[in-house]
PDB file of C-alpha atoms in Angstrom:
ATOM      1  CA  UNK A  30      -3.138   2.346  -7.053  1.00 58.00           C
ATOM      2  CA  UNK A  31      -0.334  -0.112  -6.006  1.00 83.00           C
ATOM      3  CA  UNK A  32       2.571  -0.709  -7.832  1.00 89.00           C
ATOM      4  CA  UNK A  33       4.657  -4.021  -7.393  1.00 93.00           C
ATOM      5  CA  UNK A  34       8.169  -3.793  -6.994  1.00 93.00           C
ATOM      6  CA  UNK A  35      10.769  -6.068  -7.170  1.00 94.00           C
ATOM      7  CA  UNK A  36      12.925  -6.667  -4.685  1.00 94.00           C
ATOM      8  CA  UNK A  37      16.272  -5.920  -6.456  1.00 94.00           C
ATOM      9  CA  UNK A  38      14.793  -2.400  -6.876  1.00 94.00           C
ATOM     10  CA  UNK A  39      13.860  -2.121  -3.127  1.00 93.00           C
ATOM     11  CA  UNK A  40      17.746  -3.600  -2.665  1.00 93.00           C
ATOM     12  CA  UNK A  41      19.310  -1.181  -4.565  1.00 92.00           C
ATOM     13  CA  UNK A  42      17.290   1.958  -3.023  1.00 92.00           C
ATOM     14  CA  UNK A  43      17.929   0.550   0.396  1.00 92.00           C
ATOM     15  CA  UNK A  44      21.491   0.486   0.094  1.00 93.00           C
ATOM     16  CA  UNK A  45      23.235   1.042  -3.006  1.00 89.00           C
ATOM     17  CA  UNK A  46      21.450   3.937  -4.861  1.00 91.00           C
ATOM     18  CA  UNK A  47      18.443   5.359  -6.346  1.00 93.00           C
ATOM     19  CA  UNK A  48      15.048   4.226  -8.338  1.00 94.00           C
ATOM     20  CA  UNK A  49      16.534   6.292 -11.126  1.00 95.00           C
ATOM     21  CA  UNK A  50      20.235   5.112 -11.415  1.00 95.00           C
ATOM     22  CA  UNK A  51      18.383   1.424 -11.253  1.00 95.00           C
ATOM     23  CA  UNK A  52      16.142   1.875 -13.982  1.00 96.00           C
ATOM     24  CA  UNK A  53      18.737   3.864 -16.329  1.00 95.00           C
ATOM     25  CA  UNK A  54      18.461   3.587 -19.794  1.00 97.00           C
ATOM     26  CA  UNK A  55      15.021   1.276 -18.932  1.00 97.00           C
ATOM     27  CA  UNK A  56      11.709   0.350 -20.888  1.00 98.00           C
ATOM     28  CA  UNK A  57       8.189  -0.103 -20.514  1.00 98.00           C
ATOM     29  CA  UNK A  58       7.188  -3.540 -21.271  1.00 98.00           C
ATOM     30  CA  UNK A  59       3.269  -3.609 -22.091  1.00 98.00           C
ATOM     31  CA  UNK A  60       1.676  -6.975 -21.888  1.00 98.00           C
ATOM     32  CA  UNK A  61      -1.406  -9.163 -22.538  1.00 98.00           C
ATOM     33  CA  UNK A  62      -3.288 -10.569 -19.237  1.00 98.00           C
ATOM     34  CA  UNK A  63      -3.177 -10.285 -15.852  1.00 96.00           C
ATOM     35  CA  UNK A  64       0.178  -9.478 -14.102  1.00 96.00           C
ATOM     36  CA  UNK A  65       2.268 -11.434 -12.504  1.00 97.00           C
ATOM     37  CA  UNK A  66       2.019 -12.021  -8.484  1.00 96.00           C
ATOM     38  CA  UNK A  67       5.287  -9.987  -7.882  1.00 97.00           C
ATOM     39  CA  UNK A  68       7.910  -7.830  -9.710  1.00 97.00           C
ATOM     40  CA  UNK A  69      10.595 -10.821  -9.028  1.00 98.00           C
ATOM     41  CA  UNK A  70       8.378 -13.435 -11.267  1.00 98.00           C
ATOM     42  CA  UNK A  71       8.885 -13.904 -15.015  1.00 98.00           C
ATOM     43  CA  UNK A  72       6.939 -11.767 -17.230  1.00 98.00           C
ATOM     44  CA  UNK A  73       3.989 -13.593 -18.527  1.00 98.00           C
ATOM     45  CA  UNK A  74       1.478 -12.940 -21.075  1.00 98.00           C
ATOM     46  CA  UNK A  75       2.055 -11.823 -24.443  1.00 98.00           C
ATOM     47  CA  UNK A  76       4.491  -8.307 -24.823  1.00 98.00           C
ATOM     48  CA  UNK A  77       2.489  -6.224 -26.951  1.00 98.00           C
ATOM     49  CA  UNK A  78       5.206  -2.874 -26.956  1.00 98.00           C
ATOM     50  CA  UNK A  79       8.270  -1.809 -25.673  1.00 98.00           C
ATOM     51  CA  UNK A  80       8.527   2.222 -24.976  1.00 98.00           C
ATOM     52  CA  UNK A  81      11.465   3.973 -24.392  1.00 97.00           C
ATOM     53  CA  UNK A  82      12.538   7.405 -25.659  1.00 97.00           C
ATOM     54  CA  UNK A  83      11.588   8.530 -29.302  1.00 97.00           C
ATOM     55  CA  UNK A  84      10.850   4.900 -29.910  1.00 96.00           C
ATOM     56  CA  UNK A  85      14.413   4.173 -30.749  1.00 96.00           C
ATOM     57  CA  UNK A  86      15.171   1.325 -28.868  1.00 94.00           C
ATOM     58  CA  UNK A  87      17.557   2.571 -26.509  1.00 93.00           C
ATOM     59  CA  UNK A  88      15.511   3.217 -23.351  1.00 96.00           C
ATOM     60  CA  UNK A  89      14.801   6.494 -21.325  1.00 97.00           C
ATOM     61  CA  UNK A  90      15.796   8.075 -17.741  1.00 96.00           C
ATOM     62  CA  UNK A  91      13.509   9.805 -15.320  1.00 97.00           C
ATOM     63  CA  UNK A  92      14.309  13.314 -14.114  1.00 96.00           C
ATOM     64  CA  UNK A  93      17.016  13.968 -12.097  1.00 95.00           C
ATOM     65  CA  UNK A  94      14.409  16.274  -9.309  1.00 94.00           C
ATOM     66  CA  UNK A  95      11.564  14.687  -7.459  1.00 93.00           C
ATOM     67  CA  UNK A  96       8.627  16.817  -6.325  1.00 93.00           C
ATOM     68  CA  UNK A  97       6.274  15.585  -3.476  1.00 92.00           C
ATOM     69  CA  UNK A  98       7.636  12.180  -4.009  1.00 92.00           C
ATOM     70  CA  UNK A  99       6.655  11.733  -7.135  1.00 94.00           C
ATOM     71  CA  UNK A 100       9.890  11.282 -10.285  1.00 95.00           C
ATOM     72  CA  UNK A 101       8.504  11.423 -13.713  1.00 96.00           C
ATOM     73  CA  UNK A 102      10.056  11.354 -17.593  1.00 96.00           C
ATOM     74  CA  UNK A 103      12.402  13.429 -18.108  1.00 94.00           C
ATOM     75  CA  UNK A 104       9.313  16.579 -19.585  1.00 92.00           C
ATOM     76  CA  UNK A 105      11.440  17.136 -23.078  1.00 93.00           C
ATOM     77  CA  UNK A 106      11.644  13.113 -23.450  1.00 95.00           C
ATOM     78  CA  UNK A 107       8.936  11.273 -26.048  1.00 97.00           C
ATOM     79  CA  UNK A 108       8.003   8.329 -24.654  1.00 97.00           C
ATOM     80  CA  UNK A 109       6.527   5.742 -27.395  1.00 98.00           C
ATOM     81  CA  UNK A 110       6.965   2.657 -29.259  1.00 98.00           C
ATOM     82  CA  UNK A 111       5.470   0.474 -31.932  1.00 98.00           C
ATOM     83  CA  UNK A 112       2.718  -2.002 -31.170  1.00 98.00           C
ATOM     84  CA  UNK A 113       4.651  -5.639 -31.728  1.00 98.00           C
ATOM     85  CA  UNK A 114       1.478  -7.651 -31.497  1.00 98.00           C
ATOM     86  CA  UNK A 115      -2.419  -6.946 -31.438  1.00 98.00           C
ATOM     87  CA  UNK A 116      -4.336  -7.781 -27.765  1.00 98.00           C
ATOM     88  CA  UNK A 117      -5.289  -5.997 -24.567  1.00 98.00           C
ATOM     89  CA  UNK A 118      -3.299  -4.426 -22.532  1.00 98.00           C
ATOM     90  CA  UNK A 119      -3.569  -5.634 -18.915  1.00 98.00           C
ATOM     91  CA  UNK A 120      -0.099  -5.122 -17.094  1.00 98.00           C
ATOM     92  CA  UNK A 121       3.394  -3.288 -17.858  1.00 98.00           C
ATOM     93  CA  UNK A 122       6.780  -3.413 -16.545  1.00 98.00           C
ATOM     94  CA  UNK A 123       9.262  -0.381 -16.273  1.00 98.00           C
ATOM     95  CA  UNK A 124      12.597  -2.457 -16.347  1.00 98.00           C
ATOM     96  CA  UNK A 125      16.177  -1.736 -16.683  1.00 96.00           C
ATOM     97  CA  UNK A 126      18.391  -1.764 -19.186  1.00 94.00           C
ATOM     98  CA  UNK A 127      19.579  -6.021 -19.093  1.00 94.00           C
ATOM     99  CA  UNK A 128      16.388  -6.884 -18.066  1.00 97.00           C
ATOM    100  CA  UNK A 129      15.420 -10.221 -19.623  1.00 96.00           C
ATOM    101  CA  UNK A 130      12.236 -10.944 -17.897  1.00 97.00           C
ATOM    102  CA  UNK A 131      12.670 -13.838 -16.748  1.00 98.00           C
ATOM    103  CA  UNK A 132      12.696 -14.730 -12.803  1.00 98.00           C
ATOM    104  CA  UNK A 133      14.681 -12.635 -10.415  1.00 97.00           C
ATOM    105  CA  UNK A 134      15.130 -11.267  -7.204  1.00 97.00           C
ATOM    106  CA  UNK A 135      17.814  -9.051  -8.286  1.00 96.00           C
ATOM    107  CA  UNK A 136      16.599  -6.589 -11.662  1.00 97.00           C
ATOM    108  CA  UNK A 137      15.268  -3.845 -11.102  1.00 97.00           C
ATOM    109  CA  UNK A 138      11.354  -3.365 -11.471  1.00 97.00           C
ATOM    110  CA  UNK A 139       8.212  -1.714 -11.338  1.00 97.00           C
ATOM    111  CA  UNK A 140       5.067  -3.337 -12.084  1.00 97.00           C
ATOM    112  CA  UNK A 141       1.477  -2.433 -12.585  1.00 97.00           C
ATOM    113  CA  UNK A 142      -1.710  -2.738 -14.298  1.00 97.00           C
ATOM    114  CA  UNK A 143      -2.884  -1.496 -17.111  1.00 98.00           C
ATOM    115  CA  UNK A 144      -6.307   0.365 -17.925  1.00 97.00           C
ATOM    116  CA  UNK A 145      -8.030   3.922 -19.278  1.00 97.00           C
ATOM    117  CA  UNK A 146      -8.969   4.896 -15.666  1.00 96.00           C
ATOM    118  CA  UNK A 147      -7.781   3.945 -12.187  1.00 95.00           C
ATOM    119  CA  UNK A 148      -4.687   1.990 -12.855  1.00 95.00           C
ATOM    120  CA  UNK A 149      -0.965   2.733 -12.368  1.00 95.00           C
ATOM    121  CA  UNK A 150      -1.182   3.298 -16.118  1.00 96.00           C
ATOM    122  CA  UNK A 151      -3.474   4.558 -17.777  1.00 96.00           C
ATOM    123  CA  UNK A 152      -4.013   4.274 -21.460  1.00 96.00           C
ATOM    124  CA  UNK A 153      -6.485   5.875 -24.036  1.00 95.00           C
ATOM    125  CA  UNK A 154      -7.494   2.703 -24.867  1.00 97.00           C
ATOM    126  CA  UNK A 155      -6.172  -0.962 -23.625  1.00 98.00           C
ATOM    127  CA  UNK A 156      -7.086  -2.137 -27.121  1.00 98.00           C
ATOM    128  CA  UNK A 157      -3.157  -2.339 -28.950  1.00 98.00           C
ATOM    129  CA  UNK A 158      -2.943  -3.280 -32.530  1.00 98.00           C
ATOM    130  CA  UNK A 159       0.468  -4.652 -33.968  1.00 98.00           C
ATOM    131  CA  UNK A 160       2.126  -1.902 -35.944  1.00 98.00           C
ATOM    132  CA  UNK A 161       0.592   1.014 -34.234  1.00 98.00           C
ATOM    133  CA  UNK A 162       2.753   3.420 -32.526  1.00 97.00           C
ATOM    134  CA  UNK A 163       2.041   3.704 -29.131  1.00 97.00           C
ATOM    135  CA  UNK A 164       2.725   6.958 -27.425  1.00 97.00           C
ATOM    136  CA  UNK A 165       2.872   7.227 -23.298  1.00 96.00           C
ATOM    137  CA  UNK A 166       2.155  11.066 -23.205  1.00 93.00           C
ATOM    138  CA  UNK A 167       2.740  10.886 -19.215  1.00 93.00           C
ATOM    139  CA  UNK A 168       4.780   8.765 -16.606  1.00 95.00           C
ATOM    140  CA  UNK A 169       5.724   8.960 -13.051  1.00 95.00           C
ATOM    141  CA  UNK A 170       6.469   7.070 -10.354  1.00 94.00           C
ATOM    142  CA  UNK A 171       5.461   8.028  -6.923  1.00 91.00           C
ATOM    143  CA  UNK A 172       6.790   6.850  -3.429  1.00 85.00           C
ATOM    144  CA  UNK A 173       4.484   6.699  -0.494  1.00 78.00           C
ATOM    145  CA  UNK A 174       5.122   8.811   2.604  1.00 78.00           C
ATOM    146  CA  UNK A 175       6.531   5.778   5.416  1.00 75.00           C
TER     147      UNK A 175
END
């Protein structure tokens, strides 16, 4: 599995602070089609949910201890949302708070595709219907040893 990520988040962790304070308050984007060719290029395909915490809109933070490399949700946190449009699921974006997804070299993001098995996120099913809640029962994000 290989996640894309942009290079404001690589910025930010090389200098001015950490994956977590980056993607603060973030959401998963979930999107039609393949992804994009890097974290810095506008989202594309159509954005079948947004997840954050409880579903309420206002985004979620990752844990404030890593273990082995690997951050996930924050375990008391329910991640989910509410299907916006009815497709497959092929790609998502974990994105800060301001992210507008369009272009950039500077927001903060992680990319990766979407699938039930083998994928940096996996899914019961890929099949999303519009006005479905869509729960994401696990997340982390894991950083390779250099």
């Amino acid at each position: 599995m290989t996640y894309k990520v942009s290079t404001g988040l690589r910025n930010q962790m090389l200098v001015t602070g950490s994956l977590r304070a980056a993607l603060l308050n973030g959401k998963i984007r979930i999107f039609t089609g393949s992804e994009p060719a890097s974290a810095d290029a506008a989202e594309t395909g159509t954005l079948l949910c947004e997840i954050d915490k409880d579903g309420a809109g206002a985004g979620f933070n990752l844990d404030t201890t890593a273990v082995d490399g690997i951050v996930a949700k924050v375990v008391a946190d329910v991640l989910k949302g509410t299907n916006l449009a009815t497709g497959t699921a092929g790609y998502y974006r974990h994105v800060g708070s301001a992210d507008t997804g369009a272009s950039s070299a500077t927001e903060p993001r992680i990319q990766g595709r979407v699938s039930t098995s083998g994928a940096e996120m996996n899914l019961g099913s890929t099949a999303l219907v519009s006005g479905i809640e869509q729960p994401l029962d696990e997340y982390s994000i894991n950083l390779p040893t250099f």
